[in-house]
Coordinates of C-alpha atoms in Angstrom, one line a residue:
M1 CA 242.3 50.6 163.7
A2 CA 245.6 53.0 164.2
D3 CA 243.4 54.7 166.5
A4 CA 243.7 52.0 169.0
R5 CA 247.2 51.0 168.5
N6 CA 248.2 54.6 169.8
T7 CA 246.4 54.7 172.5
L8 CA 247.4 50.7 173.8
R9 CA 250.8 52.5 172.6
Q10 CA 250.4 55.8 175.1
R11 CA 249.5 53.5 178.6
R12 CA 252.0 51.1 177.7
A13 CA 254.5 54.4 177.6
A14 CA 252.9 56.0 181.3
P15 CA 254.8 53.8 183.5
I16 CA 257.8 53.5 181.8
G17 CA 259.5 57.2 183.3
G18 CA 259.0 55.7 187.2
R19 CA 260.6 52.5 185.8
A20 CA 263.7 54.5 184.2
R21 CA 263.8 56.5 187.4
I22 CA 264.4 53.0 189.5
A23 CA 267.2 51.9 187.0
L24 CA 269.1 55.2 187.2
V25 CA 268.7 54.9 191.0
V26 CA 269.8 50.8 191.0
L27 CA 273.0 52.2 188.0
L28 CA 274.1 54.9 191.0
I29 CA 274.4 52.0 193.7
G30 CA 275.6 50.1 191.6
A31 CA 278.3 52.8 190.5
V32 CA 279.3 53.1 194.5
A33 CA 279.7 49.5 195.2
T34 CA 281.9 48.3 191.8
V35 CA 284.1 51.2 193.3
W36 CA 284.8 50.2 196.5
V37 CA 284.8 46.7 195.4
T38 CA 287.8 47.4 192.6
N39 CA 289.3 50.0 195.0
W40 CA 289.9 47.3 197.1
L41 CA 290.8 44.1 195.1
L42 CA 293.5 46.2 192.8
T43 CA 294.9 47.8 196.0
D44 CA 295.6 44.4 197.5
R45 CA 296.8 43.6 194.4
F46 CA 298.8 45.8 192.9
T47 CA 299.8 46.0 196.9
E48 CA 301.1 42.1 196.5
T49 CA 302.9 42.8 193.0
T50 CA 304.7 45.8 194.2
R51 CA 305.9 44.2 197.5
N52 CA 307.4 41.0 195.4
R53 CA 309.1 43.4 193.3
A54 CA 310.6 45.4 195.7
E55 CA 311.4 41.5 197.6
L56 CA 313.4 41.1 194.8
R57 CA 315.6 44.5 194.9
L58 CA 316.1 43.7 197.8
A59 CA 318.1 40.3 197.4
L60 CA 319.3 41.6 194.9
Y61 CA 321.2 44.1 196.2
S62 CA 321.7 41.7 199.2
G63 CA 323.5 39.6 197.0
N64 CA 325.8 42.0 195.5
L65 CA 327.0 43.4 199.1
I66 CA 328.1 40.7 200.0
S67 CA 329.2 39.4 196.6
E68 CA 331.7 42.4 196.9
L69 CA 332.4 42.0 200.6
R70 CA 333.2 38.6 200.3
R71 CA 335.4 39.2 197.1
N72 CA 337.6 41.2 198.8
A73 CA 338.4 39.2 202.0
I74 CA 340.5 36.7 200.1
V75 CA 343.0 39.9 199.4
P76 CA 344.5 40.8 202.9
E77 CA 345.1 37.0 203.0
L78 CA 346.8 36.8 199.6
L79 CA 348.4 39.7 199.8
A80 CA 349.9 38.8 203.4
R81 CA 351.5 35.9 201.3
D82 CA 353.7 38.2 198.8
K83 CA 356.9 37.4 198.6
A84 CA 358.4 40.5 197.0
L85 CA 356.3 42.9 199.5
L86 CA 357.4 40.5 202.8
D87 CA 361.2 41.2 201.1
A88 CA 360.6 44.7 201.3
L89 CA 359.5 44.5 205.4
N90 CA 362.1 42.4 206.0
A91 CA 365.3 44.6 204.1
Q92 CA 362.9 47.8 204.8
D93 CA 363.4 49.2 201.5
Y94 CA 360.3 49.7 199.9
T95 CA 361.2 51.7 196.8
Q96 CA 358.8 49.4 194.4
S97 CA 355.9 48.4 197.1
S98 CA 353.8 51.4 196.0
Q99 CA 354.1 50.9 192.3
R100 CA 353.6 46.7 192.9
L101 CA 350.5 47.7 195.2
I102 CA 349.5 50.1 192.7
S103 CA 348.9 47.5 190.3
F104 CA 347.1 44.9 192.6
V105 CA 344.5 47.7 192.9
D106 CA 343.0 47.5 189.5
E107 CA 342.9 44.1 189.7
I108 CA 341.0 43.2 192.6
G109 CA 338.7 46.2 192.0
A110 CA 339.7 47.9 195.8
A111 CA 339.4 51.2 196.6
S112 CA 342.9 51.6 197.9
L113 CA 345.7 49.3 199.5
M114 CA 348.1 50.2 202.1
L115 CA 351.0 48.5 203.5
L116 CA 352.2 49.2 206.9
D117 CA 355.6 47.8 209.2
R118 CA 355.8 46.5 212.7
E119 CA 355.4 50.2 213.7
G120 CA 352.2 50.8 212.4
R121 CA 353.8 53.2 209.5
S122 CA 352.8 53.8 206.1
V123 CA 355.7 53.0 204.1
A124 CA 353.9 51.2 201.1
A125 CA 350.1 52.8 199.3
T126 CA 348.6 53.2 196.5
D127 CA 347.2 57.0 197.7
R128 CA 350.8 58.2 197.9
N129 CA 349.6 61.4 200.0
R130 CA 349.1 58.8 202.3
L131 CA 352.8 57.7 202.6
A132 CA 354.2 58.0 206.2
E133 CA 351.1 58.1 208.4
S134 CA 351.5 56.6 211.1
H135 CA 348.4 54.1 212.2
R136 CA 349.4 52.4 215.0
T137 CA 346.1 53.8 217.1
A138 CA 343.8 52.7 214.5
P139 CA 341.5 49.4 214.8
Y140 CA 342.9 47.6 211.6
F141 CA 346.4 48.2 213.1
I142 CA 345.4 47.1 216.5
E143 CA 343.1 44.3 215.6
A144 CA 344.8 42.7 212.8
V145 CA 347.9 42.2 214.9
R146 CA 346.4 40.6 217.8
A147 CA 344.2 38.4 215.4
N148 CA 345.7 35.5 213.5
A149 CA 343.4 36.0 210.5
T150 CA 341.9 38.6 208.8
V151 CA 339.8 41.7 210.4
F152 CA 337.1 43.6 209.2
T153 CA 336.9 47.7 210.4
E154 CA 334.1 49.6 209.9
I155 CA 335.4 53.4 210.5
A156 CA 333.3 56.5 210.6
R157 CA 334.8 59.6 209.0
E158 CA 335.3 63.0 210.1
A159 CA 333.6 64.1 207.3
G160 CA 330.3 61.6 207.5
G161 CA 330.1 57.9 206.6
Y162 CA 332.3 54.9 206.9
R163 CA 335.3 53.7 205.7
F164 CA 335.1 50.2 205.0
T165 CA 338.8 48.0 205.3
Y166 CA 340.3 44.2 205.5
S167 CA 343.4 43.9 207.3
R168 CA 345.9 41.0 208.4
R169 CA 349.2 40.9 209.7
M170 CA 352.1 39.8 207.5
E171 CA 355.2 37.8 209.1
T172 CA 358.2 36.1 208.4
A173 CA 359.2 33.1 210.6
G174 CA 356.5 33.9 213.6
D175 CA 357.8 36.9 213.9
T176 CA 355.2 40.3 212.7
V177 CA 356.7 42.1 210.2
G178 CA 353.4 44.6 208.8
V179 CA 350.0 44.5 208.0
I180 CA 348.2 44.6 204.7
V181 CA 345.0 46.9 204.6
V182 CA 343.0 46.5 201.7
E183 CA 339.6 49.1 201.6
V184 CA 336.7 48.2 199.8
D185 CA 334.5 50.6 197.7
L186 CA 330.8 50.0 199.4
A187 CA 330.3 53.5 198.5
K188 CA 329.3 52.9 195.2
F189 CA 326.5 51.0 195.8
E190 CA 325.2 53.8 197.3
R191 CA 325.5 56.0 193.9
A192 CA 324.3 52.7 192.3
W193 CA 321.1 52.8 194.4
A194 CA 320.6 56.9 194.4
G195 CA 319.6 56.5 190.5
I196 CA 316.2 54.5 192.2
S197 CA 313.5 55.5 193.3
D198 CA 312.9 53.3 196.5
A199 CA 315.1 54.7 199.9
V200 CA 317.5 51.7 201.1
M201 CA 319.9 51.1 204.0
V202 CA 322.0 48.9 205.6
T203 CA 322.7 48.6 209.0
N204 CA 325.3 47.0 211.2
S205 CA 325.0 44.8 214.3
D206 CA 324.4 47.1 216.3
G207 CA 321.9 48.7 214.7
I208 CA 324.1 51.8 212.9
I209 CA 323.2 52.7 209.9
V210 CA 326.3 52.9 208.2
L211 CA 324.9 52.8 204.1
A212 CA 321.9 54.6 203.1
T213 CA 320.8 56.4 199.8
E214 CA 320.1 59.4 202.4
P215 CA 323.7 60.6 203.3
R216 CA 321.6 61.9 206.2
W217 CA 321.2 58.8 207.8
R218 CA 324.3 57.4 208.2
G219 CA 325.4 56.6 211.9
L220 CA 321.9 57.0 212.8
T221 CA 319.8 54.0 213.7
P222 CA 316.5 53.6 211.7
E223 CA 314.2 54.9 214.2
E224 CA 316.4 58.3 214.6
A225 CA 316.6 58.2 210.5
L226 CA 312.5 58.0 210.1
G227 CA 311.6 60.0 212.8
K228 CA 312.7 63.5 211.9
P229 CA 310.4 66.5 212.6
E230 CA 309.9 67.3 209.2
D231 CA 308.2 63.5 209.2
G232 CA 305.5 65.3 211.8
A233 CA 302.4 63.2 212.8
I234 CA 300.3 66.4 211.0
E235 CA 302.1 65.4 207.8
R236 CA 301.2 61.6 208.1
L237 CA 297.5 62.3 208.9
I238 CA 297.0 64.6 206.3
A239 CA 299.1 62.3 203.1
S240 CA 296.8 59.4 205.2
A241 CA 293.6 60.9 204.4
A242 CA 294.8 62.3 200.9
D243 CA 295.3 57.8 200.1
W244 CA 292.2 57.0 200.7
T245 CA 293.4 54.2 198.0
A246 CA 296.7 52.8 200.0
T247 CA 296.5 50.0 203.0
T248 CA 298.4 51.0 206.4
A249 CA 301.5 52.2 205.4
D250 CA 304.6 50.1 207.1
A251 CA 306.8 54.0 207.6
Y252 CA 306.5 57.6 206.0
L253 CA 309.3 58.6 204.9
R254 CA 309.6 63.0 204.3
G255 CA 305.5 62.2 205.1
E256 CA 305.0 60.3 202.5
A257 CA 303.5 56.7 202.9
V258 CA 306.2 54.0 202.1
M259 CA 306.0 50.0 201.9
R260 CA 309.3 49.0 204.2
I261 CA 310.9 45.8 203.6
D262 CA 314.0 43.9 205.9
G263 CA 316.4 41.7 204.8
R264 CA 319.3 39.8 206.7
I265 CA 322.7 40.0 205.5
P266 CA 325.0 36.9 206.4
F267 CA 327.6 39.6 206.5
R268 CA 328.6 40.4 210.3
G269 CA 324.7 40.5 211.5
W270 CA 324.6 43.3 209.1
T271 CA 320.6 44.6 207.4
L272 CA 319.1 45.9 204.5
S273 CA 316.2 47.7 204.1
T274 CA 314.1 49.1 200.9
F275 CA 311.2 51.7 201.1
T276 CA 309.1 51.6 198.4
T277 CA 306.2 54.2 198.0
Y278 CA 303.1 53.6 197.4
S279 CA 302.8 56.0 194.3
S280 CA 302.6 53.7 191.6
V281 CA 300.0 51.3 193.2
R282 CA 298.1 54.4 193.6
E283 CA 298.2 55.4 190.0
R284 CA 297.3 52.0 188.5
V285 CA 294.4 52.0 190.7
N286 CA 293.2 55.7 190.5
A287 CA 293.7 55.1 186.4
V288 CA 291.4 51.9 186.9
L289 CA 289.2 53.5 188.8
A290 CA 288.7 56.7 187.0
L291 CA 287.7 54.7 184.1
E292 CA 285.2 53.1 186.0
I293 CA 283.8 56.1 187.6
M294 CA 284.1 57.6 183.4
G295 CA 282.0 55.1 182.6
F296 CA 279.5 55.0 184.6
A297 CA 279.2 58.9 184.5
I298 CA 278.0 58.5 180.0
L299 CA 275.9 55.8 181.0
A300 CA 274.0 57.9 183.2
A301 CA 274.2 60.8 181.2
L302 CA 272.9 58.5 178.6
V303 CA 270.4 57.6 181.4
F304 CA 269.5 61.0 181.3
Y305 CA 269.3 62.1 177.9
A306 CA 266.8 59.0 177.1
L307 CA 264.5 59.7 180.1
S308 CA 264.4 63.6 178.2
R309 CA 264.4 62.0 175.0
K310 CA 262.3 59.6 175.0
N311 CA 259.0 60.7 175.2
A312 CA 259.1 63.3 172.8
V313 CA 260.3 60.4 169.9
R314 CA 258.2 58.0 171.0
M315 CA 255.6 60.8 169.8
A316 CA 257.2 61.6 166.1
L317 CA 257.1 57.9 165.3
F318 CA 253.4 57.3 166.2
Q319 CA 252.6 59.6 163.8
R320 CA 254.6 59.2 161.0
E321 CA 254.4 55.6 161.7
S322 CA 250.5 55.7 159.5
T323 CA 252.0 58.0 156.9
E324 CA 255.0 55.9 156.2
L325 CA 252.7 52.6 156.1
R326 CA 250.6 54.4 153.6
A327 CA 254.0 55.5 151.1
L328 CA 254.8 52.1 151.9
N329 CA 252.5 50.9 150.1
A330 CA 252.1 52.9 147.6
R331 CA 255.5 52.5 146.7
L332 CA 255.5 48.3 146.7
Q333 CA 252.4 48.4 144.5
R334 CA 254.0 50.7 141.7
E335 CA 257.3 48.4 141.7
I336 CA 255.1 45.1 141.8
A337 CA 253.5 46.7 138.3
E338 CA 257.3 47.9 137.3
R339 CA 258.6 44.2 138.2
E340 CA 255.5 42.6 135.9
K341 CA 256.9 45.5 133.1
V342 CA 260.2 44.5 133.3
Q343 CA 259.3 40.3 133.1
K344 CA 257.3 41.0 129.7
N345 CA 260.2 43.2 128.5
L346 CA 262.8 39.9 129.2
A347 CA 260.5 37.4 127.6
V348 CA 260.6 39.5 124.4
A349 CA 264.7 40.0 124.3
E350 CA 265.4 36.9 125.1
Q351 CA 262.9 35.9 121.8
S352 CA 264.7 38.3 120.4
L353 CA 268.6 37.3 121.2
A354 CA 267.4 33.5 119.8
Q355 CA 266.6 34.8 116.2
S356 CA 269.7 37.2 116.6
S357 CA 271.9 33.6 117.4
K358 CA 270.1 31.8 114.9
L359 CA 270.8 34.0 112.3
A360 CA 274.6 35.1 113.4
A361 CA 274.8 31.1 113.6
L362 CA 273.7 30.7 109.4
G363 CA 275.8 33.9 108.2
E364 CA 278.8 31.8 110.1
M365 CA 277.8 28.8 108.2
S366 CA 277.7 30.4 104.9
A367 CA 280.9 32.1 105.1
A368 CA 282.6 28.8 106.3
V369 CA 281.1 26.6 103.4
A370 CA 281.9 29.6 100.6
H371 CA 285.9 29.5 102.6
E372 CA 286.5 25.7 102.3
L373 CA 284.7 24.9 98.7
N374 CA 286.7 27.9 97.2
Q375 CA 290.0 25.9 97.3
P376 CA 288.8 23.0 95.1
L377 CA 287.1 25.3 93.4
A378 CA 290.6 27.3 92.3
A379 CA 292.0 23.9 91.6
M380 CA 289.5 22.2 89.8
K381 CA 289.3 25.6 87.6
T382 CA 293.0 25.0 87.4
Y383 CA 292.9 21.3 86.0
L384 CA 290.2 22.3 83.7
A385 CA 292.4 24.7 82.1
G386 CA 295.3 22.6 81.7
A387 CA 293.2 19.6 80.6
R388 CA 291.3 21.9 77.9
L389 CA 295.0 22.7 77.0
L390 CA 295.8 18.7 76.8
L391 CA 293.0 17.9 74.9
K392 CA 293.7 20.7 72.1
R393 CA 297.7 19.1 72.2
N394 CA 295.5 15.8 71.0
R395 CA 297.3 14.5 74.4
P396 CA 293.5 12.8 75.9
D397 CA 295.9 10.6 78.3
E398 CA 297.2 13.2 80.5
A399 CA 293.7 15.5 80.1
L400 CA 292.2 11.7 81.5
T401 CA 294.6 12.4 84.6
A402 CA 293.4 16.0 85.1
F403 CA 289.5 14.8 84.8
H404 CA 290.6 12.3 87.3
R405 CA 292.0 14.8 89.8
I406 CA 288.9 17.3 89.2
D407 CA 286.9 14.2 90.1
D408 CA 288.8 13.7 93.3
L409 CA 287.7 17.2 93.9
I410 CA 284.2 17.4 93.9
E411 CA 284.4 14.3 96.0
R412 CA 286.4 16.2 98.3
M413 CA 283.7 19.0 98.3
G414 CA 281.3 16.4 98.8
G415 CA 283.4 15.4 101.9
I416 CA 284.0 19.2 103.0
T417 CA 279.5 19.6 103.5
R418 CA 279.2 16.9 104.8
Q419 CA 282.3 17.5 107.9
L420 CA 280.9 21.2 107.9
K421 CA 277.1 19.1 108.8
G422 CA 279.5 17.1 111.3
F423 CA 280.6 20.3 112.2
A424 CA 277.3 21.7 113.3
R425 CA 276.2 18.0 115.0
K426 CA 279.2 16.8 116.8
G427 CA 280.0 13.2 117.5
Q428 CA 278.6 11.4 114.5
E429 CA 281.3 10.6 112.3
A430 CA 283.6 7.8 113.3
F431 CA 287.2 8.0 113.7
T432 CA 289.6 5.8 111.9
P433 CA 293.3 5.5 112.0
F434 CA 295.5 7.1 109.4
D435 CA 299.0 7.7 108.6
M436 CA 300.3 11.7 109.0
G437 CA 302.2 11.5 106.2
D438 CA 299.5 10.4 103.5
A439 CA 297.4 12.9 105.2
L440 CA 300.2 16.0 104.4
A441 CA 300.6 14.1 101.0
S442 CA 297.0 14.5 99.9
S443 CA 297.3 17.8 101.0
L444 CA 300.0 19.0 98.7
S445 CA 299.1 17.0 96.3
M446 CA 295.8 19.2 96.4
M447 CA 297.8 22.3 96.6
E448 CA 299.7 21.1 94.1
P449 CA 298.6 23.6 91.3
Q450 CA 299.4 26.9 94.0
L451 CA 303.0 25.5 94.6
K452 CA 303.6 25.6 90.4
S453 CA 303.1 28.9 90.3
R454 CA 304.4 30.9 92.9
R455 CA 307.5 27.8 92.5
V456 CA 308.1 27.9 96.5
K457 CA 310.8 26.1 97.9
I458 CA 309.5 23.1 100.2
T459 CA 311.8 21.3 102.5
K460 CA 310.1 18.3 104.1
I461 CA 311.6 16.8 107.1
L462 CA 309.3 13.1 107.6
P463 CA 310.5 10.3 110.1
A464 CA 311.2 6.6 108.5
E465 CA 308.1 5.1 110.6
P466 CA 304.4 6.3 109.6
V467 CA 303.2 8.1 112.4
K468 CA 299.9 7.0 112.5
V469 CA 296.7 9.1 114.4
M470 CA 292.7 8.4 115.5
G471 CA 290.5 10.5 113.8
D472 CA 289.3 11.8 110.5
R473 CA 291.7 12.1 108.0
M474 CA 289.9 14.6 105.5
R475 CA 289.1 16.7 107.8
V476 CA 293.0 16.4 109.0
E477 CA 293.9 17.3 105.5
Q478 CA 291.7 20.2 105.9
V479 CA 293.9 21.7 108.2
L480 CA 296.9 21.1 106.5
V481 CA 295.2 22.5 103.5
N482 CA 294.4 25.9 105.3
L483 CA 297.4 26.1 106.9
L484 CA 299.8 25.4 103.8
R485 CA 297.1 28.0 102.0
N486 CA 298.5 30.5 104.9
A487 CA 302.7 29.8 104.4
L488 CA 302.1 30.2 100.7
D489 CA 300.2 33.1 101.5
A490 CA 302.8 34.7 103.7
T491 CA 305.6 34.4 101.7
K492 CA 304.3 36.2 98.2
S493 CA 305.9 39.3 99.4
V494 CA 309.5 37.7 100.2
D495 CA 312.1 37.2 96.9
D496 CA 312.8 33.7 98.0
P497 CA 309.7 31.8 99.2
Q498 CA 310.6 29.2 101.6
V499 CA 307.8 26.7 104.1
E500 CA 309.2 24.1 106.1
I501 CA 306.9 21.0 107.0
I502 CA 308.2 19.0 110.0
L503 CA 306.9 15.3 110.7
A504 CA 308.2 14.1 114.5
A505 CA 307.0 11.0 116.6
G506 CA 306.6 11.3 120.5
E507 CA 304.2 11.4 123.0
T508 CA 302.0 13.1 120.8
A509 CA 302.2 13.7 117.0
T510 CA 303.7 17.1 115.9
L511 CA 303.1 18.6 112.7
S512 CA 305.0 22.0 112.2
V513 CA 304.7 24.4 109.0
R514 CA 307.7 27.0 109.3
D515 CA 307.4 30.2 106.5
N516 CA 309.7 32.6 105.9
G517 CA 307.2 35.5 105.3
D518 CA 306.9 38.6 107.8
G519 CA 305.4 36.6 111.1
I520 CA 302.3 37.1 113.0
E521 CA 301.2 41.0 114.4
D522 CA 298.5 39.9 116.5
L523 CA 299.0 36.5 118.5
E524 CA 296.0 36.8 120.9
A525 CA 293.2 37.0 117.6
L526 CA 294.6 35.0 115.3
F527 CA 292.2 31.8 115.6
E528 CA 289.2 34.4 116.5
P529 CA 286.7 34.4 113.6
F530 CA 286.6 36.8 110.5
Y531 CA 290.2 37.8 112.3
T532 CA 292.1 38.2 108.6
T533 CA 295.2 40.1 107.7
K534 CA 294.6 39.6 104.2
A535 CA 293.4 42.5 101.6
P536 CA 289.2 42.6 101.1
G537 CA 288.0 39.6 98.6
E538 CA 291.3 36.8 99.3
G539 CA 289.8 35.9 102.7
V540 CA 287.5 35.9 105.1
G541 CA 288.9 34.8 108.9
L542 CA 287.5 31.6 109.4
G543 CA 289.8 29.1 107.9
L544 CA 292.1 29.0 111.5
A545 CA 289.1 29.6 113.5
I546 CA 287.9 26.1 112.1
S547 CA 290.9 24.5 112.2
S548 CA 291.7 25.5 116.0
G549 CA 288.4 23.5 116.5
I550 CA 288.8 20.3 114.3
V551 CA 292.1 20.0 116.2
S552 CA 290.1 20.2 119.6
E553 CA 287.7 18.0 118.1
L554 CA 290.1 15.4 117.8
G555 CA 292.3 15.5 121.0
G556 CA 294.8 17.6 120.4
R557 CA 296.1 21.6 120.1
L558 CA 297.1 23.8 117.6
T559 CA 299.4 26.7 118.3
A560 CA 300.4 29.7 116.3
R561 CA 304.5 31.5 117.5
N562 CA 306.8 33.3 115.5
G563 CA 310.0 31.9 114.5
E564 CA 313.6 32.9 116.2
S565 CA 315.0 34.2 112.3
G566 CA 311.7 35.5 111.5
G567 CA 308.3 34.3 109.6
A568 CA 305.7 32.4 111.5
V569 CA 305.6 28.7 113.1
F570 CA 302.4 26.7 113.4
E571 CA 302.1 23.2 115.0
M572 CA 299.8 20.5 115.6
Q573 CA 299.5 18.0 117.4
L574 CA 297.8 14.8 117.5
P575 CA 297.9 11.9 119.9
V576 CA 299.5 9.3 118.9
L577 CA 298.5 6.1 118.1
N578 CA 300.3 3.7 119.8
A579 CA 300.4 0.0 119.9
A580 CA 298.1 0.0 122.9
S581 CA 295.7 2.0 121.5
E582 CA 295.6 0.4 118.2
A583 CA 295.4 -3.2 120.0
A584 CA 292.0 -0.6 122.3
E585 CA 290.8 0.2 119.8

């Protein structure tokens, strides 16, 4: 059977190599197509994103430039009406004029201010080196005298670049007395644009570049600036061949393809142009393409590896298959045998555990009976000794009282045995209403011999009204006796032993037993069975455990803590039997 399966698998494996080679060819074709489509889509997408960003920068630059021009255009009109400057021109007293212009230049933000008299001579200026210069032939003086408005002038500097001025004539009674000249600092925009990667230029209405991030462009036309020999056709061809991810370039700057964005400035026919390189587009597209090519290369390598390893691995698997199946069968048989053995051992362990639980329950019940009957027996012994003494003294009536008490204790011992049986079979005793004060009095009566022998000071604080609860009075008295016995034992080492009993009624009936002993060392283990701090022979550690179980069955709780001034405090809380509950009962 195994040989037949191996033969069938070998026949099926024969065409696998051919299919894998076909899959490899398809993978290569898919890789080329994917890279081409990705390049086309991402180039268009990233180019459009770059163009949008360039248009936003163009709008921002244009807005800043027109804002600066318009802000300075108002200055000549305001200064032409300045009374101090007019008075200085009329009186030809210019001692304070330069200082006044200096005070204005900081507020205005202009490059410089200059005041010319009617002859074109500089009589006041923020740059004191220009005082007494003659500007009679300057365009801003001539045009300002001729025009009845503010005149804007572009003047080429000898050192390169342009000066931009606003000028306006100043009149007194219709006569021209001078000209105010405001030079606008547009070079600061060139300095700001120089810190970005884009190239920027501003052309006037004549098509001359007046502002540019490239100093050599100023005074040229855009065609002259972009057609320098260093940006030749050969360099452009090389750049275009290397940049296979870019679309057709708008222009070439330093031999590199750039995207040109033009925008008109609403001022005297000016135009603002920005030149953005495709480098960011190339970098982003090439990064994605590199990841795709790397992924296809890894996939192709895995295919080659699979082709070379598949046959060898398949044959090794075929050879190991039968051996592994036989070993698995043997291992399963051993596990089945071990499971059957464990199940038998588990059944024996369950029987042993059940027997141990029965023995533990029997031992605990015997210890509980011995503990609970110990107190009545001790009291009976005390009463019998007292009755014997009274009979010797010929006091039969008092001895009869002691015998009645012994009879009560015998009845109580019978009740304790019934309670312990009920403790083993819960829910068979009927609850009756009783007064907690009466139960406390009965418990103190039972503890009377121990109290007399110890001379312990008992303080009782009881409410005026009865505190009634629903439960088993005898079992509650059993708890009270345990609490009183523990309090007496706790005060053996105290010079002035005191026990305080407080009964209070609220939402619950709370009975507190306080002593002035040494307190409780281990509160967590206090209610555990067989836990005791007494000397051997004085207790087995079941009193509090049994008492806690009794209170819990009655719907209350028994707690213990150390008092603030020393000693221990035990509190038993039981549900109060109010009028509504009593009516329901």
